């Protein structure tokens, strides 16, 4: 009885763009998990600051 050779894939590293992508995704996940949660008051304060900055920019442009 003849045995067929087992086909195996070559063990090569992932293409450079894939390894870079995994590093970017890993870093984004670490930042998202380690960042402290924002309270509703923090979100409202940030929105108010942005609105004030927009109003100041509008006053400068008019």
XYZ file of N, CA and C in Angstrom:
186
model
N 0.845 -1.164 0.000
C 0.000 0.000 0.000
C 0.896 1.234 0.000
N 0.620 2.154 -0.900
C 1.447 3.356 -1.023
C 0.847 4.478 -0.178
N 1.718 5.166 0.510
C 1.278 6.297 1.320
C 1.475 7.586 0.548
N 0.478 8.433 0.602
C 0.587 9.724 -0.054
C 1.341 10.682 0.863
N 2.178 11.531 0.296
C 2.882 12.490 1.148
C 1.894 13.497 1.755
N 2.140 13.861 2.974
C 1.282 14.830 3.659
C 1.657 16.223 3.185
N 0.648 16.935 2.750
C 0.903 18.304 2.311
C 0.838 19.223 3.523
N 1.850 20.003 3.678
C 1.847 20.963 4.777
C 2.166 22.337 4.219
N 1.639 23.316 4.863
C 1.906 24.682 4.427
C 3.260 25.117 4.966
N 3.961 25.892 4.190
C 5.246 26.381 4.697
C 5.020 27.332 5.874
N 5.904 27.267 6.829
C 5.778 28.141 7.996
C 6.509 29.439 7.710
N 5.779 30.371 7.149
C 6.360 31.678 6.849
C 5.680 32.714 7.716
N 6.340 33.792 7.925
C 5.775 34.879 8.721
C 4.661 35.560 7.940
N 3.785 36.223 8.658
C 2.703 36.963 8.016
C 3.291 38.116 7.215
N 2.615 38.509 6.151
C 3.101 39.666 5.390
C 3.241 40.886 6.293
N 4.098 41.791 5.901
C 4.422 42.945 6.744
C 3.186 43.770 7.082
N 2.289 43.953 6.112
C 1.124 44.789 6.397
C 0.202 44.127 7.415
N 0.153 42.803 7.431
C -0.691 42.132 8.421
C -0.095 42.227 9.817
N 1.212 42.097 9.921
C 1.815 42.201 11.248
C 1.671 43.626 11.772
N 1.777 44.614 10.886
C 1.569 45.998 11.304
C 0.134 46.243 11.731
N -0.805 45.642 11.008
C -2.218 45.807 11.343
C -2.527 45.200 12.700
N -1.981 44.024 12.972
C -2.240 43.411 14.276
C -1.655 44.255 15.399
N -0.512 44.869 15.169
C 0.083 45.731 16.198
C -0.798 46.954 16.443
N -1.330 47.535 15.377
C -2.205 48.707 15.518
C -3.472 48.331 16.283
N -4.067 47.200 15.925
C -5.286 46.766 16.608
C -5.018 46.448 18.074
N -3.885 45.801 18.348
C -3.537 45.474 19.733
C -3.349 46.748 20.556
N -2.642 47.734 19.998
C -2.420 48.994 20.711
C -3.737 49.730 20.961
N -4.631 49.719 19.969
C -5.926 50.384 20.138
C -6.741 49.700 21.233
N -6.681 48.378 21.271
C -7.412 47.642 22.301
C -6.853 47.945 23.685
N -5.539 47.999 23.806
C -4.915 48.307 25.099
C -5.318 49.702 25.554
N -5.315 50.671 24.630
C -5.715 52.033 24.998
C -7.176 52.080 25.436
N -8.038 51.365 24.718
C -9.466 51.394 25.035
C -9.745 50.748 26.387
N -9.024 49.697 26.702
C -9.275 48.982 27.952
C -8.669 49.719 29.139
N -7.507 50.317 28.951
C -6.819 50.937 30.084
C -7.269 52.373 30.346
N -8.030 52.955 29.422
C -8.488 54.338 29.592
C -9.605 54.377 30.640
N -9.576 55.354 31.547
C -10.658 55.434 32.539
C -11.978 55.809 31.867
N -13.058 55.303 32.405
C -14.387 55.577 31.849
C -14.781 57.021 32.111
N -15.482 57.609 31.157
C -15.941 58.992 31.307
C -17.328 58.991 31.932
N -17.516 59.908 32.846
C -18.832 60.071 33.463
C -19.680 60.959 32.556
N -20.989 60.941 32.736
C -21.836 61.839 31.943
C -21.455 63.308 32.126
N -21.000 63.667 33.325
C -20.582 65.047 33.566
C -19.347 65.389 32.735
N -18.415 64.432 32.610
C -17.224 64.659 31.783
C -17.612 64.887 30.323
N -18.559 64.095 29.843
C -18.994 64.209 28.446
C -19.671 65.556 28.210
N -20.542 65.959 29.129
C -21.223 67.251 28.987
C -20.236 68.409 29.053
N -19.249 68.313 29.926
C -18.248 69.378 30.030
C -17.449 69.483 28.735
N -17.098 68.348 28.141
C -16.354 68.369 26.881
C -17.202 68.963 25.762
N -18.490 68.626 25.737
C -19.377 69.196 24.721
C -19.491 70.706 24.890
N -19.573 71.165 26.133
C -19.665 72.607 26.387
C -18.386 73.306 25.948
N -17.230 72.690 26.231
C -15.961 73.300 25.800
C -15.879 73.388 24.284
N -16.324 72.331 23.600
C -16.303 72.364 22.127
C -17.242 73.439 21.593
N -18.416 73.572 22.196
C -19.367 74.595 21.751
C -18.793 75.991 21.962
N -18.126 76.203 23.097
C -17.508 77.507 23.349
C -16.392 77.784 22.350
N -15.616 76.760 22.025
C -14.530 76.941 21.055
C -15.092 77.255 19.670
N -16.189 76.572 19.288
C -16.816 76.857 17.993
C -17.350 78.279 17.947
N -17.977 78.710 19.036
C -18.519 80.074 19.086
C -17.394 81.102 19.002
N -16.282 80.839 19.674
C -15.143 81.765 19.615
C -14.573 81.822 18.202
N -14.487 80.680 17.535
C -13.979 80.659 16.159
C -14.928 81.404 15.227
N -16.237 81.237 15.434
C -17.214 81.960 14.610
C -17.089 83.469 14.805
N -16.879 83.898 16.050
C -16.718 85.335 16.315
C -15.474 85.876 15.625
N -14.409 85.081 15.592
C -13.180 85.532 14.929
C -13.349 85.616 13.415
N -14.131 84.704 12.842
C -14.291 84.664 11.388
C -15.301 85.689 10.881
N -16.207 86.151 11.732
C -17.229 87.118 11.286
C -16.776 88.543 11.436
